[in-house]
Coordinates of C-alpha atoms and ligand atoms in Angstrom, one line a residue:
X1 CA -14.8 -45.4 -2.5
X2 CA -17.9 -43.0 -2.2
X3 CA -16.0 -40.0 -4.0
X4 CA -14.7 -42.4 -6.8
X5 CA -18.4 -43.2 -7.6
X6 CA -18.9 -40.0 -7.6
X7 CA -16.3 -38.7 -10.5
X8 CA -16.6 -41.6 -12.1
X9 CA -20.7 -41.0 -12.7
X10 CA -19.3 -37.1 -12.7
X11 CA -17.1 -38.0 -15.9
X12 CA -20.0 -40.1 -16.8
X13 CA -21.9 -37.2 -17.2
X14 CA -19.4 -35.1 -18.9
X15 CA -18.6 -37.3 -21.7
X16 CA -22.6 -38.3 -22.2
X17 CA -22.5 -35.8 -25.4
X18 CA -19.8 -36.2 -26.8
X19 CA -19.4 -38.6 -30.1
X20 CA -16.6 -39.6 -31.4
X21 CA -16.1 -39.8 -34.9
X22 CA -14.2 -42.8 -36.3
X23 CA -10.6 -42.5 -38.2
X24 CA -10.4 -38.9 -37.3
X25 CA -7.2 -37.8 -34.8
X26 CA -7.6 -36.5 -31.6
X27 CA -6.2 -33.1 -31.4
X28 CA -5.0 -30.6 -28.6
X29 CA -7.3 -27.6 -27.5
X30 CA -5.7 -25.3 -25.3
X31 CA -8.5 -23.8 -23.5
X32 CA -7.4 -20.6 -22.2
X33 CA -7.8 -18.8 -25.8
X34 CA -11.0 -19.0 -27.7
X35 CA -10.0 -21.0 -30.7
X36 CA -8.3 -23.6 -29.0
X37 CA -4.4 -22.5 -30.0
X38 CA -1.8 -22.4 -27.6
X39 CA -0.1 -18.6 -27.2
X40 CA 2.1 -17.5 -24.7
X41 CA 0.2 -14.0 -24.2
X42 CA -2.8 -16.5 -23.4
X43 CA -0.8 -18.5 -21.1
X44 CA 0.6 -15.3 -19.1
X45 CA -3.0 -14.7 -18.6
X46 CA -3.8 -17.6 -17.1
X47 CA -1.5 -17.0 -14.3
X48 CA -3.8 -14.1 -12.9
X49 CA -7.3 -16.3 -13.2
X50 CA -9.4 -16.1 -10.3
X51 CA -6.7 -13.3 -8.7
X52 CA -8.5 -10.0 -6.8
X53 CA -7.4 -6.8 -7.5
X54 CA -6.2 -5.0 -5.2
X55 CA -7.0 -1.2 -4.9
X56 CA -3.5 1.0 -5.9
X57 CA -1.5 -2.0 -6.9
X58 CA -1.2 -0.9 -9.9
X59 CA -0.1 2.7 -9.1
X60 CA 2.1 1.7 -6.2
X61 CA 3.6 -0.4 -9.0
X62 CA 5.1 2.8 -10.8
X63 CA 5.5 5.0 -7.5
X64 CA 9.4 6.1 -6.9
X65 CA 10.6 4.5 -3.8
X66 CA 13.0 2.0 -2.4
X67 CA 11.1 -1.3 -2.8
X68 CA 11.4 -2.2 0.9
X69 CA 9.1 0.7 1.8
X70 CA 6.8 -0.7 -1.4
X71 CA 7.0 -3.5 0.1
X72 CA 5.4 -1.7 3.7
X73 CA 2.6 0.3 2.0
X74 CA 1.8 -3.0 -0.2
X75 CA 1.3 -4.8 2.9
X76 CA -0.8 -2.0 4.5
X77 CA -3.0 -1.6 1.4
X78 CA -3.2 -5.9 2.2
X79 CA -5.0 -5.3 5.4
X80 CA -1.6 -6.1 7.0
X81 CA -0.7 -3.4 9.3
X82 CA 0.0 -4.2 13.2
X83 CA -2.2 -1.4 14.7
X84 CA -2.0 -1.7 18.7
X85 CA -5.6 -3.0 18.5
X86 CA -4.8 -5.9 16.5
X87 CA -1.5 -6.4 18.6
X88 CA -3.9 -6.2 21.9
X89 CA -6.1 -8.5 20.0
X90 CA -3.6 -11.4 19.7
X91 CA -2.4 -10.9 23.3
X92 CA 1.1 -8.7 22.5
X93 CA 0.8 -6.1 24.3
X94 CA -2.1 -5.0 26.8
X95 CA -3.0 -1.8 25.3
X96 CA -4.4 -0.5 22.1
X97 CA -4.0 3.0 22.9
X98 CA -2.0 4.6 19.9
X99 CA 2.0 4.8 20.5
X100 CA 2.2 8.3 19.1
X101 CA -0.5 10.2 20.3
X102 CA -1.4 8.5 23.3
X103 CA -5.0 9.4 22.9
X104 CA -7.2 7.2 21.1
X105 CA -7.1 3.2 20.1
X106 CA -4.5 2.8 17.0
X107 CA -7.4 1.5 14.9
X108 CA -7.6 0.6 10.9
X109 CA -5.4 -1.7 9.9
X110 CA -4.7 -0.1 6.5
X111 CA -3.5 2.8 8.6
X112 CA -6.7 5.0 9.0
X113 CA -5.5 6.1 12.7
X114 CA -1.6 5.9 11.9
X115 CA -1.3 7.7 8.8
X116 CA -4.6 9.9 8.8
X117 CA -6.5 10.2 11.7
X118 CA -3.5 10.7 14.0
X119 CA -2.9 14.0 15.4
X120 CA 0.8 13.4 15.6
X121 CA 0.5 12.0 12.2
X122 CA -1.4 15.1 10.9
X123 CA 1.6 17.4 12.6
X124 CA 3.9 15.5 10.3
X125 CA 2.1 15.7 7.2
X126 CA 1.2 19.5 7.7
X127 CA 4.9 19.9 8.0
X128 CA 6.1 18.2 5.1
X129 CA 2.9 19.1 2.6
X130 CA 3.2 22.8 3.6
X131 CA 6.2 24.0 1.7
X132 CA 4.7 21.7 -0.9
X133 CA 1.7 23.9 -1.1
X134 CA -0.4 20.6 -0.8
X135 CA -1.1 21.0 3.1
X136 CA -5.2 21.4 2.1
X137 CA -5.2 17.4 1.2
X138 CA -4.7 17.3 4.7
X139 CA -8.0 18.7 5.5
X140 CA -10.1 15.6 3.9
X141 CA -8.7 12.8 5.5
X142 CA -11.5 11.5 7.0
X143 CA -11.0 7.9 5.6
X144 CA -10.6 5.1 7.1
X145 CA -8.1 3.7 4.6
X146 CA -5.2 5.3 3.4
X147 CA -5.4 3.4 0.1
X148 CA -8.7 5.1 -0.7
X149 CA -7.8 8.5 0.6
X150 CA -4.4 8.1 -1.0
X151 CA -6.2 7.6 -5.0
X152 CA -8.8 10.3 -4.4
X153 CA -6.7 13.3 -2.8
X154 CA -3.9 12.2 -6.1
X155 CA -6.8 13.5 -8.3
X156 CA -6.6 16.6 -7.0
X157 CA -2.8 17.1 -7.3
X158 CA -2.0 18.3 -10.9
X159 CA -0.6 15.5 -13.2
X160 CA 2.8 16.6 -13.0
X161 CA 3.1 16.5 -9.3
X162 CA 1.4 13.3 -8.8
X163 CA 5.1 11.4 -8.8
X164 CA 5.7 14.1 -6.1
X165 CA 2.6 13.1 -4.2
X166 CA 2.8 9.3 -4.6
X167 CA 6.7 9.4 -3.4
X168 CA 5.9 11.8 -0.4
X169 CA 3.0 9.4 0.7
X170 CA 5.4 6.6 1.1
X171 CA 8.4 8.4 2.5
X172 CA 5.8 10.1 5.4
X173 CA 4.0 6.8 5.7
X174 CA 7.4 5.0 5.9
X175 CA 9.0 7.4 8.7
X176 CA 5.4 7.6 10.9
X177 CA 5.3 3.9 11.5
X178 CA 9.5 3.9 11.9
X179 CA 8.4 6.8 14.8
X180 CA 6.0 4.0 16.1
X181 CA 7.9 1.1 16.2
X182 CA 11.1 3.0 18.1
X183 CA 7.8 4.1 21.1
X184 CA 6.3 0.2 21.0
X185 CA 9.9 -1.2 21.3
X186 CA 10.9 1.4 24.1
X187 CA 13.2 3.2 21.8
X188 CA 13.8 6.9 22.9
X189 CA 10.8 9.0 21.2
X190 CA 11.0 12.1 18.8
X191 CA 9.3 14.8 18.2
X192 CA 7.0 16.0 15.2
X193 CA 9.7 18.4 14.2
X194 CA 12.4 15.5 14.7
X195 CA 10.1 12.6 12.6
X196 CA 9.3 15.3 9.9
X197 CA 13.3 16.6 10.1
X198 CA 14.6 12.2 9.4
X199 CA 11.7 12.4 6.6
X200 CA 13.2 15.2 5.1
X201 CA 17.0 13.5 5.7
X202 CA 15.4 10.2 4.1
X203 CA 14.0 11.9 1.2
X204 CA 17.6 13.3 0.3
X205 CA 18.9 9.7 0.9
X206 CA 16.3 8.8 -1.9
X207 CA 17.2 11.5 -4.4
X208 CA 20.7 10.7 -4.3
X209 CA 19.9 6.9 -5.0
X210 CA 18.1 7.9 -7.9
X211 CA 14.3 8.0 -7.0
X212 CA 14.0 11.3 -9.3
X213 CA 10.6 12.8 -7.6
X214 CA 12.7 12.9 -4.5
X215 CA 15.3 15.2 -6.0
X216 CA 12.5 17.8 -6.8
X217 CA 10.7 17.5 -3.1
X218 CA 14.3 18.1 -1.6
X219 CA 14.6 20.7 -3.4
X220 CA 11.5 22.6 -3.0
X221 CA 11.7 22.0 0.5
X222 CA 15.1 23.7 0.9
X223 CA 13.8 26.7 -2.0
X224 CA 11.3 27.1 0.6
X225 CA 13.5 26.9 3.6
X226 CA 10.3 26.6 6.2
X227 CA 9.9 23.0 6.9
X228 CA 12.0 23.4 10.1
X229 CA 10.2 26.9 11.1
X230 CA 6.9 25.3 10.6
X231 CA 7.8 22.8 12.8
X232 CA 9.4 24.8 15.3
X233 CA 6.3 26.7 15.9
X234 CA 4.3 23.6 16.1
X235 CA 6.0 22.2 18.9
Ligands
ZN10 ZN1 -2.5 8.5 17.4

């Protein structure tokens, strides 16, 4: 009863100004465009009031991938990644240590430890940036968010390699947390060569379904032969 008082006087309020002038119609004023019309351009725009942005959306948006693995780094860019510590956190497992390296806590849930911090992780990315001629982005990824490390190291890739760069980020993203889950669920573990060996399998599997960036990466990585002899001496 209170909160009916309280829109009524509310409305009340509202309407206090307002005069209405005898004989003339009411009309319709569609308030999402400034002179009162309806539009549809106006009406799509109204769908995304009051929405966030979210940093990369837009750029994921274009990136070449399959859209189950858009769908993956979408979620991680959401703050939605299981690291071990959020898993310890809600009483799944009892450690947080990391599932790949076994030496620190899996940490950052928009994959600052998995994809970045990592020294497995880093193996696999010197592996597959090096025939790339890329492997120096490796060497600033301090951040604590791939999203944010992801948009600034893209700026220093020229423009025509940035579909190159944007695909690769996914597929090594993609194949480091598969790597993960197999060791969380007690499947058998690989190695660095063997993880950055399926990425470059995977990547092949994308080219032939038509994610174009993918067809060059394959084939610069076979031109220059050495993804498997980098690994090799890594191990
Ligand atoms: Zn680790």
């Amino acid at each position: 009863m209170t909160q009916v008082l309280c829109d009524y006087l509310r409305v009340w309020e509202l309407l206090r100004s307002v005069t209405l002038v005898p004989l003339q119609p009411d009309r319709f004023v569609w308030e999402w465009s400034a002179d009162g019309s309806y539009s549809v351009s106006s009406t799509y725009r109204a769908f995304f009031a009051g929405s966030t942005l979210l940093l990369g959306a837009k750029k994921l948006w274009r990136v070449k991938a399959p859209p189950r693995v858009k769908l993956f780094f979408w979620l991680t860019l959401h703050r939605r990644l299981w690291t071990a510590v959020r898993r310890k956190r809600h009483g799944l497992q009892d450690s947080d240590e990391c599932a790949l390296c076994n030496q620190e806590p899996e940490t950052g849930v928009t994959g600052g430890h998995l994809f970045l911090g990592c020294v497995f992780a880093r193996q696999v990315w010197f592996a597959t940036l090096r025939p790339l001629q890329l492997s120096s982005l490796m060497l600033a990824a301090e951040d604590d968010d791939v999203g944010v490390w992801w948009l600034r190291q893209r700026r220093r890739v020229d423009s025509a390699s940035r579909p190159l760069f944007d695909s690769l980020l996914l597929l090594v993203a993609w194949s480091l947390c598969k790597e993960r889950n197999c060791r969380v669920f007690r499947r058998p573990h690989s190695t660095v060569q063997d993880v950055a060996r399926a990425a470059f399998k995977e990547g092949e599997d994308w080219a032939m379904a038509g994610f174009a960036p993918m067809s060059v990466l394959a084939s610069l990585w076979s031109q220059n032969g050495d993804v498997m002899e980098h690994n090799s001496r890594i191990q």
